[in-house]
Short mmCIF file of C-alpha atoms in Angstrom, two decimals:
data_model
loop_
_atom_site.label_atom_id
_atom_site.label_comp_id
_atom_site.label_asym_id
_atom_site.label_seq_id
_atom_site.Cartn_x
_atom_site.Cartn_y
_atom_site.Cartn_z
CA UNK X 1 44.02 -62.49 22.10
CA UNK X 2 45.82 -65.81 21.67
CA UNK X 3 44.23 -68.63 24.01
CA UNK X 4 47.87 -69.05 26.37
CA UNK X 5 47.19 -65.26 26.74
CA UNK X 6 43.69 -65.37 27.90
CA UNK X 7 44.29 -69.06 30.20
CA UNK X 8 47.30 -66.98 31.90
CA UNK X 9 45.19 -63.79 32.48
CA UNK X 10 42.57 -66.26 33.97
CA UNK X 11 44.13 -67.83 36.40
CA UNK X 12 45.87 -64.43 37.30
CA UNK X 13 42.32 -63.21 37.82
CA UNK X 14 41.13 -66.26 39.82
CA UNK X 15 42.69 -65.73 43.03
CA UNK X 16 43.05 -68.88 45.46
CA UNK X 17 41.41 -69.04 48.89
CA UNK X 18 44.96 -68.39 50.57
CA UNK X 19 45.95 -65.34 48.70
CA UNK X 20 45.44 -61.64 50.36
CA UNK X 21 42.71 -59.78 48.37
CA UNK X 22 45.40 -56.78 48.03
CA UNK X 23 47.50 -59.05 45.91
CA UNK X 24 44.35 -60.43 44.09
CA UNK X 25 43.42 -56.96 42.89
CA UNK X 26 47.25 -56.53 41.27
CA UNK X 27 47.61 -60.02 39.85
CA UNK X 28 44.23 -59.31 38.09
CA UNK X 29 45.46 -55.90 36.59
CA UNK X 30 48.71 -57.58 35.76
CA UNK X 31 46.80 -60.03 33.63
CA UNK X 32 44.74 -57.52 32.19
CA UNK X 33 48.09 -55.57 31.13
CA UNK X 34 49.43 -59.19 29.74
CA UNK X 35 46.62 -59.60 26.91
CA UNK X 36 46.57 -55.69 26.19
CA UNK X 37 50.35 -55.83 25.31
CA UNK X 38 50.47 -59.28 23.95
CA UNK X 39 47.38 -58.36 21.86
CA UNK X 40 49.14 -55.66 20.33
CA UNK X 41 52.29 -57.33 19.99
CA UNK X 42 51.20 -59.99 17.59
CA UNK X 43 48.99 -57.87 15.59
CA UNK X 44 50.63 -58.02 12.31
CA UNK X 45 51.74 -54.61 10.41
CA UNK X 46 49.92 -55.39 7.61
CA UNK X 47 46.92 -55.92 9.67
CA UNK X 48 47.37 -52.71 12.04
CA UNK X 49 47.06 -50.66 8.46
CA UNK X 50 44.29 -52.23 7.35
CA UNK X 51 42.28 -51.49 10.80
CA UNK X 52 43.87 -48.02 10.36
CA UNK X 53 42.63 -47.42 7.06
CA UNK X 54 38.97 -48.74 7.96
CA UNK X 55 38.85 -46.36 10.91
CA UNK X 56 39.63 -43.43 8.36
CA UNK X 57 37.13 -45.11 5.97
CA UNK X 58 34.62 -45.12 8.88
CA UNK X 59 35.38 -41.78 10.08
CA UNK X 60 34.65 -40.36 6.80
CA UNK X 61 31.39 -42.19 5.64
CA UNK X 62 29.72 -41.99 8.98
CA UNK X 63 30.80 -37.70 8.93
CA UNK X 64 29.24 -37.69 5.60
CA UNK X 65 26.27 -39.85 6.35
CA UNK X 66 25.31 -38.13 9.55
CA UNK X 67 25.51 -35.26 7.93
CA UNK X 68 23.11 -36.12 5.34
CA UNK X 69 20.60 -37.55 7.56
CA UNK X 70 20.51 -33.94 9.56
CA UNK X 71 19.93 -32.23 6.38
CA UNK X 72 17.13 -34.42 5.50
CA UNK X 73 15.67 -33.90 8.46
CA UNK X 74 15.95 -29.79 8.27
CA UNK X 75 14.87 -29.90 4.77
CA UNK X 76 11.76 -32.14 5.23
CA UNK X 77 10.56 -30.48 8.47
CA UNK X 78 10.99 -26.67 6.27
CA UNK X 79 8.75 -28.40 3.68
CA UNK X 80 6.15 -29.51 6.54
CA UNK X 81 6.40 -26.60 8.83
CA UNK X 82 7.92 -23.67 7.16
CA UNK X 83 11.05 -24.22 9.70
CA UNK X 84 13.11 -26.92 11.19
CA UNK X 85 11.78 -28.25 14.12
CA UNK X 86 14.67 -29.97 15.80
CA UNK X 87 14.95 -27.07 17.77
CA UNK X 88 11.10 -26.91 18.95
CA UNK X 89 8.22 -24.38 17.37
CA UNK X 90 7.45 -20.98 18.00
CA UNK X 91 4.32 -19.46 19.59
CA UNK X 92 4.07 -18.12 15.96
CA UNK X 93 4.28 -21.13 13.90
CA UNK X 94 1.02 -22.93 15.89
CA UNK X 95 -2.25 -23.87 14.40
CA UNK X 96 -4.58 -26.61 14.41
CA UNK X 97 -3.51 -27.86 11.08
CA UNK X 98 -0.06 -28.57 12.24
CA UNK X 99 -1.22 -31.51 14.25
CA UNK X 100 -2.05 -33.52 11.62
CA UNK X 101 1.94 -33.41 10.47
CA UNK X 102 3.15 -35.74 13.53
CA UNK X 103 0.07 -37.51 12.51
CA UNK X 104 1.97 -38.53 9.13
CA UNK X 105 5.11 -39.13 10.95
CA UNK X 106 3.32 -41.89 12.11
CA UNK X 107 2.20 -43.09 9.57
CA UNK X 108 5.36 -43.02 7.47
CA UNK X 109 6.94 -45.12 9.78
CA UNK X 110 4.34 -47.74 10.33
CA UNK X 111 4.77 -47.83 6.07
CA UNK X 112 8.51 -47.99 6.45
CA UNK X 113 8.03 -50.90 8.95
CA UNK X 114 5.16 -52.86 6.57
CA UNK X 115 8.56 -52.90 3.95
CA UNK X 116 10.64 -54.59 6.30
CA UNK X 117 11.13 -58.34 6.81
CA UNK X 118 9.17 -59.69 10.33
CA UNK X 119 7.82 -55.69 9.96
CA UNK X 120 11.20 -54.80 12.09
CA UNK X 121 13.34 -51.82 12.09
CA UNK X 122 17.02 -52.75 11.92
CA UNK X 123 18.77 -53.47 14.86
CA UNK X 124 20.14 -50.59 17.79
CA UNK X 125 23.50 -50.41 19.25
CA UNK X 126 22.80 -53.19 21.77
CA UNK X 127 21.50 -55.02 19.11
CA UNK X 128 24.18 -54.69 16.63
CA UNK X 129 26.57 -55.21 19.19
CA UNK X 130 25.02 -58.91 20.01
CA UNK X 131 24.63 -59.68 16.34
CA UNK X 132 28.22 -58.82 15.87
CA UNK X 133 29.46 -61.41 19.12
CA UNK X 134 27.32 -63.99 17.52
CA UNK X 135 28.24 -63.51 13.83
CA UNK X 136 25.00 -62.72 12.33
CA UNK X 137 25.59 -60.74 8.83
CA UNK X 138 24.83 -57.39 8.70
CA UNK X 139 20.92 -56.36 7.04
CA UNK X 140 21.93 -52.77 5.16
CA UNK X 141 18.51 -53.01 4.47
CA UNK X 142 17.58 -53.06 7.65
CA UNK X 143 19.76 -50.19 8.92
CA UNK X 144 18.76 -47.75 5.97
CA UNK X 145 15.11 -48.50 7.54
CA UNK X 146 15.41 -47.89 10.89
CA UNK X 147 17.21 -44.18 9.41
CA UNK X 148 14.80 -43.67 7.27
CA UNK X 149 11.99 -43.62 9.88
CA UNK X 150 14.43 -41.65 12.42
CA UNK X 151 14.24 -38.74 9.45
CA UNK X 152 10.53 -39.48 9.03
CA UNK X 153 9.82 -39.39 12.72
CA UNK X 154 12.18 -35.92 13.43
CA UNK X 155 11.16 -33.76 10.55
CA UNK X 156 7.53 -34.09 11.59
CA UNK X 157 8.33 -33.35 14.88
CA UNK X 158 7.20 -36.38 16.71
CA UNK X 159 9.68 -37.28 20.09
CA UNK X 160 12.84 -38.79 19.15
CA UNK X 161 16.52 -37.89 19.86
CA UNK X 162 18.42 -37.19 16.42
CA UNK X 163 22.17 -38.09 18.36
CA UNK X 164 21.17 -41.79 18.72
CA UNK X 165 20.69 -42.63 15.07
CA UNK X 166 23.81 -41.38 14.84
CA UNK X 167 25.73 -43.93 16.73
CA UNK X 168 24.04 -46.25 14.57
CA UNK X 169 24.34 -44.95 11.84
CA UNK X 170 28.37 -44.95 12.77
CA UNK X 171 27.82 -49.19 14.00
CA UNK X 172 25.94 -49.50 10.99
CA UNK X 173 29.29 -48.12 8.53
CA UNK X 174 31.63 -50.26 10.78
CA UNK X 175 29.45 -53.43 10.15
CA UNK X 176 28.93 -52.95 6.41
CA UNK X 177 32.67 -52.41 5.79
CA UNK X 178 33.95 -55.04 8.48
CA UNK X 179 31.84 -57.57 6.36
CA UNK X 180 33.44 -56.10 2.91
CA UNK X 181 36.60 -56.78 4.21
CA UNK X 182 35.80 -59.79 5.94
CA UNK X 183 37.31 -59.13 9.57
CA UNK X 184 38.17 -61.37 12.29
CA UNK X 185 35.95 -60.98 15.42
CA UNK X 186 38.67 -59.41 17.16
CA UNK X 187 38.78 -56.43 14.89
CA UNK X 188 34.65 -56.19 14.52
CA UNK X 189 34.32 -55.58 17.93
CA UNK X 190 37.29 -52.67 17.23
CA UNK X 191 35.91 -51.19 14.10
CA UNK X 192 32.12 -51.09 15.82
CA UNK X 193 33.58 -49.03 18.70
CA UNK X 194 35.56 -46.53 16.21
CA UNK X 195 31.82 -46.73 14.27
CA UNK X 196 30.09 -45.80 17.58
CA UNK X 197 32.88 -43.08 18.34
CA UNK X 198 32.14 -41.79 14.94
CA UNK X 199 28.32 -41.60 15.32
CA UNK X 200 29.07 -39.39 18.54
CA UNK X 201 31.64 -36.78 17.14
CA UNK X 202 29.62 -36.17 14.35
CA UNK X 203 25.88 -36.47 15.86
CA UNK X 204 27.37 -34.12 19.01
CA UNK X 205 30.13 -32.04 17.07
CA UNK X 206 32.18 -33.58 19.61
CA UNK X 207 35.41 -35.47 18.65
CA UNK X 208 36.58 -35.92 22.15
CA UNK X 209 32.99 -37.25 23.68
CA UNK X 210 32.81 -39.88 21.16
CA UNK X 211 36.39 -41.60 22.17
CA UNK X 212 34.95 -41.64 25.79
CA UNK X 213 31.69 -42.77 25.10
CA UNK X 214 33.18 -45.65 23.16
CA UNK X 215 35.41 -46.74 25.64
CA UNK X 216 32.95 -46.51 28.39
CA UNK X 217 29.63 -47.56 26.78
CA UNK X 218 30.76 -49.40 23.42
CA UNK X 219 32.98 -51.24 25.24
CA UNK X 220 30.59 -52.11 28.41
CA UNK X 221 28.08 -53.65 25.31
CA UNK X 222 30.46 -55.87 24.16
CA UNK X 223 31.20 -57.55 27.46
CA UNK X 224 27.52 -57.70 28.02
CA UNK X 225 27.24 -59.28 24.45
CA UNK X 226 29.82 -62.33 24.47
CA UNK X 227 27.72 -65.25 25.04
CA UNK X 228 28.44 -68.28 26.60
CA UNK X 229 30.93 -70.75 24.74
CA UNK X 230 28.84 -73.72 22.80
CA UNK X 231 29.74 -76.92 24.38
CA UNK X 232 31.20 -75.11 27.55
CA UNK X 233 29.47 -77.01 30.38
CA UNK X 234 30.59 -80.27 28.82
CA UNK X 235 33.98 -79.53 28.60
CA UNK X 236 33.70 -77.48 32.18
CA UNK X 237 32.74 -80.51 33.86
CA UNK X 238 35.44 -82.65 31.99
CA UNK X 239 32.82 -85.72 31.56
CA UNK X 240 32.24 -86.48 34.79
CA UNK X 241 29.19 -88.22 36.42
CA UNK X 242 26.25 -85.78 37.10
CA UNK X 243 26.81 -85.94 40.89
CA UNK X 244 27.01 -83.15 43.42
CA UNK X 245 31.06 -82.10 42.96
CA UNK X 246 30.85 -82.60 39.10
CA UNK X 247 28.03 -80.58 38.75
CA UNK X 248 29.38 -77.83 41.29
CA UNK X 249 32.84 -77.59 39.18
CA UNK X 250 31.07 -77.97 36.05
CA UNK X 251 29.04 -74.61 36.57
CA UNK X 252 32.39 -73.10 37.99
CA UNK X 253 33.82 -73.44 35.12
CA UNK X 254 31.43 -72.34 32.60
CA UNK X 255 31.18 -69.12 34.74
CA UNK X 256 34.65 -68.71 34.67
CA UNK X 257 35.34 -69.26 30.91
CA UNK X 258 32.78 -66.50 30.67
CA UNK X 259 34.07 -64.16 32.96
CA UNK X 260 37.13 -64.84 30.92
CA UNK X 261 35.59 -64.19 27.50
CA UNK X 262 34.08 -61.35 28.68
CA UNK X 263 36.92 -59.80 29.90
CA UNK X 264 39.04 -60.75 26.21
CA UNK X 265 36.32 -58.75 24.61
CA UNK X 266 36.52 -55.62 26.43
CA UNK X 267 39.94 -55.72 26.18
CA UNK X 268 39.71 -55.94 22.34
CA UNK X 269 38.09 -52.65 22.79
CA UNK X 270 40.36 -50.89 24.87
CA UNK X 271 43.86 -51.97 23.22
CA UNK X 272 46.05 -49.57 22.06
CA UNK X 273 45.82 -50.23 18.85
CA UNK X 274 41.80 -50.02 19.08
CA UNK X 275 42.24 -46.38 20.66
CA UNK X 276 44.64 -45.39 18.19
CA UNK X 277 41.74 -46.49 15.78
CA UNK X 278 38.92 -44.66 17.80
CA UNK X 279 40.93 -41.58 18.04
CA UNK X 280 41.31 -41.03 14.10
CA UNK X 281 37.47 -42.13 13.18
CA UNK X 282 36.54 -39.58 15.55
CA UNK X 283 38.11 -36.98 14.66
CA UNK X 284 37.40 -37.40 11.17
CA UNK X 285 33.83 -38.08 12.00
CA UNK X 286 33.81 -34.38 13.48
CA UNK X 287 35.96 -32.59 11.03
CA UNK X 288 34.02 -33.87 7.79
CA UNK X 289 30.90 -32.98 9.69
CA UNK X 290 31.57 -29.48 10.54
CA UNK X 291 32.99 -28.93 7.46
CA UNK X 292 29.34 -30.00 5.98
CA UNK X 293 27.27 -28.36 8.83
CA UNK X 294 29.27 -25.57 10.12
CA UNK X 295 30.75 -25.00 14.14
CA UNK X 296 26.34 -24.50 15.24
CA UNK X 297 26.13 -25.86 18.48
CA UNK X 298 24.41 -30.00 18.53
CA UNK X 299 21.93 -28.86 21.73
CA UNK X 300 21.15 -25.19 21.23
CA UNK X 301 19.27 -23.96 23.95
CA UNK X 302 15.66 -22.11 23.55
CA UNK X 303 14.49 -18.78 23.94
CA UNK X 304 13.16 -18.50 27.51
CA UNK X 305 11.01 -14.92 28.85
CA UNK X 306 10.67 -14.86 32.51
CA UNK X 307 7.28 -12.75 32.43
CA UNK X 308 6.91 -13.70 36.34
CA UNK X 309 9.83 -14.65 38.17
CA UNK X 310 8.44 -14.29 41.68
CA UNK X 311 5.54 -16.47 40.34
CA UNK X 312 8.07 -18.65 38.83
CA UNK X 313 10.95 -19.20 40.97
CA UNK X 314 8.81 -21.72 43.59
CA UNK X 315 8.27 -24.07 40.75
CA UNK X 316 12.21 -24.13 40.12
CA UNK X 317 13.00 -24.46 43.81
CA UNK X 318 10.72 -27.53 44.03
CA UNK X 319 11.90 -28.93 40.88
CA UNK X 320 15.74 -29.15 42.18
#
């Protein structure tokens, strides 16, 4: 969003003391509908097709890599427990031997860890989201660890949810190829919410879930993320003497600079163009990965026998 765009939508959202809160409200929205069209407006062609073309790109590797990282995990907990375990065990399939397995899901990941720099996993969504605001490069190293010991933790049936490494694994895609292609911030923070769409539709088998939980979450992290502008209070206060009105419009404006950053960012997220973006990862995302892992429902519930329901129904009445 150019910077007239952002200083207009500013001082539309920074009502003076004399004006009516009603007409507060609209001047803010009508600021916030200035930078959405404005920001699509001066997007070049040639740049709308390349962010087009990554959100495919996205959509496909992150359907594809999700994928594989839900086969490793069925494969790896058939070879440990004779079944896949995502979906809990069976009276049948306990024994005291099986608890050493979750045993050596530890222990995998504490090695995976000892091969990592500063013994760190790679970063989470929050975390990629900040590194991404502050332009830190993107560790594929890193991000192939922290999967690595979401399989190793999964198949051995230790706690862990497999839908989250998803999203990541979608950020992660959007990172790596928003660095190959050497992106503006603008369309990083767009490409990381079509990765994060991605990770849903394809972790979930739900195309439509992952465009909303973008919007609403992805974009929610990336106002949180934008930090405050170097050099802002100096510039805020406009040099003047360290007394008690220079200091009190100083820290005004630093706050409102980053109310207005803030609100560029999440605007970023929730362009047009950016949805149009979100909208085609996703459903890729979900087509590629039922085409790999069939229409079986994400959350598939377990096989319940009510042997005492009279017995049993206090328990549920207390619960709700």
């Amino acid at each position: 969003v150019p910077a007239s765009t952002r200083a207009a939508a500013t001082s539309l959202g920074s009502p003076s003391p004399a004006r009516p809160p009603g007409l507060a409200v609209s001047s803010r929205r009508a600021g916030r509908m200035v930078c959405l069209a404005e920001s699509d407006r001066t997007a070049s062609f040639s740049s709308r097709v390349e962010f087009f073309f990554a959100s495919a790109g996205i959509g496909a590797l992150t359907g594809g890599a999700v994928s594989l990282f839900k086969l490793s995990i069925a494969a790896g907990a058939t070879a440990l427990y004779g079944l896949d375990t995502t979906h809990g065990l069976g009276l049948r399939s306990r024994s005291l031997g099986l608890c050493a397995v979750p045993i050596l899901g530890g222990l995998l990941v504490s090695a995976i860890r000892c091969l990592l720099p500063h013994w760190r996993l790679g970063p989470g969504l929050a975390e990629h989201v900040a590194e991404n605001e502050r332009g830190i490069a993107f560790r594929p190293a890193a991000s192939a660890g922290r999967t690595a010991a979401a399989v190793a933790t999964l198949c051995t049936g230790n706690s862990l949810g497999p839908e989250g490494p998803a999203v990541e694994i979608g950020v992660s895609v959007s990172r790596l190829i928003a660095a190959v292609r050497g992106m503006p911030l603008q369309r990083r923070r767009q490409l990381l919410a079509a990765g994060a769409a991605a990770g849903v539709s394809a972790g979930f088998n739900a195309p439509l879930a992952g465009v909303f939980f973008a919007l609403e979450v992805g974009a929610e992290a990336v106002r949180a993320a934008v930090p405050l502008p170097v050099g802002a209070p100096m510039q805020a206060s406009g040099a003047a003497p360290s007394g008690a009105g220079g200091g009190g419009d100083g820290a005004a404006g630093v706050a409102a600079a980053h109310e207005a950053a803030r609100e560029a960012a999440e605007l970023d997220v929730k362009s047009r163009t950016a949805i149009s973006g979100l909208v085609l990862s996703s459903l890729l995302a979900g087509i590629l990965a039922q085409a790999i892992l069939g229409r079986e429902l994400a959350l598939r519930p377990g096989i319940w026998a009510r042997r005492a329901p009279l017995a049993e129904l206090p328990l549920f009445l207390g619960l709700g």
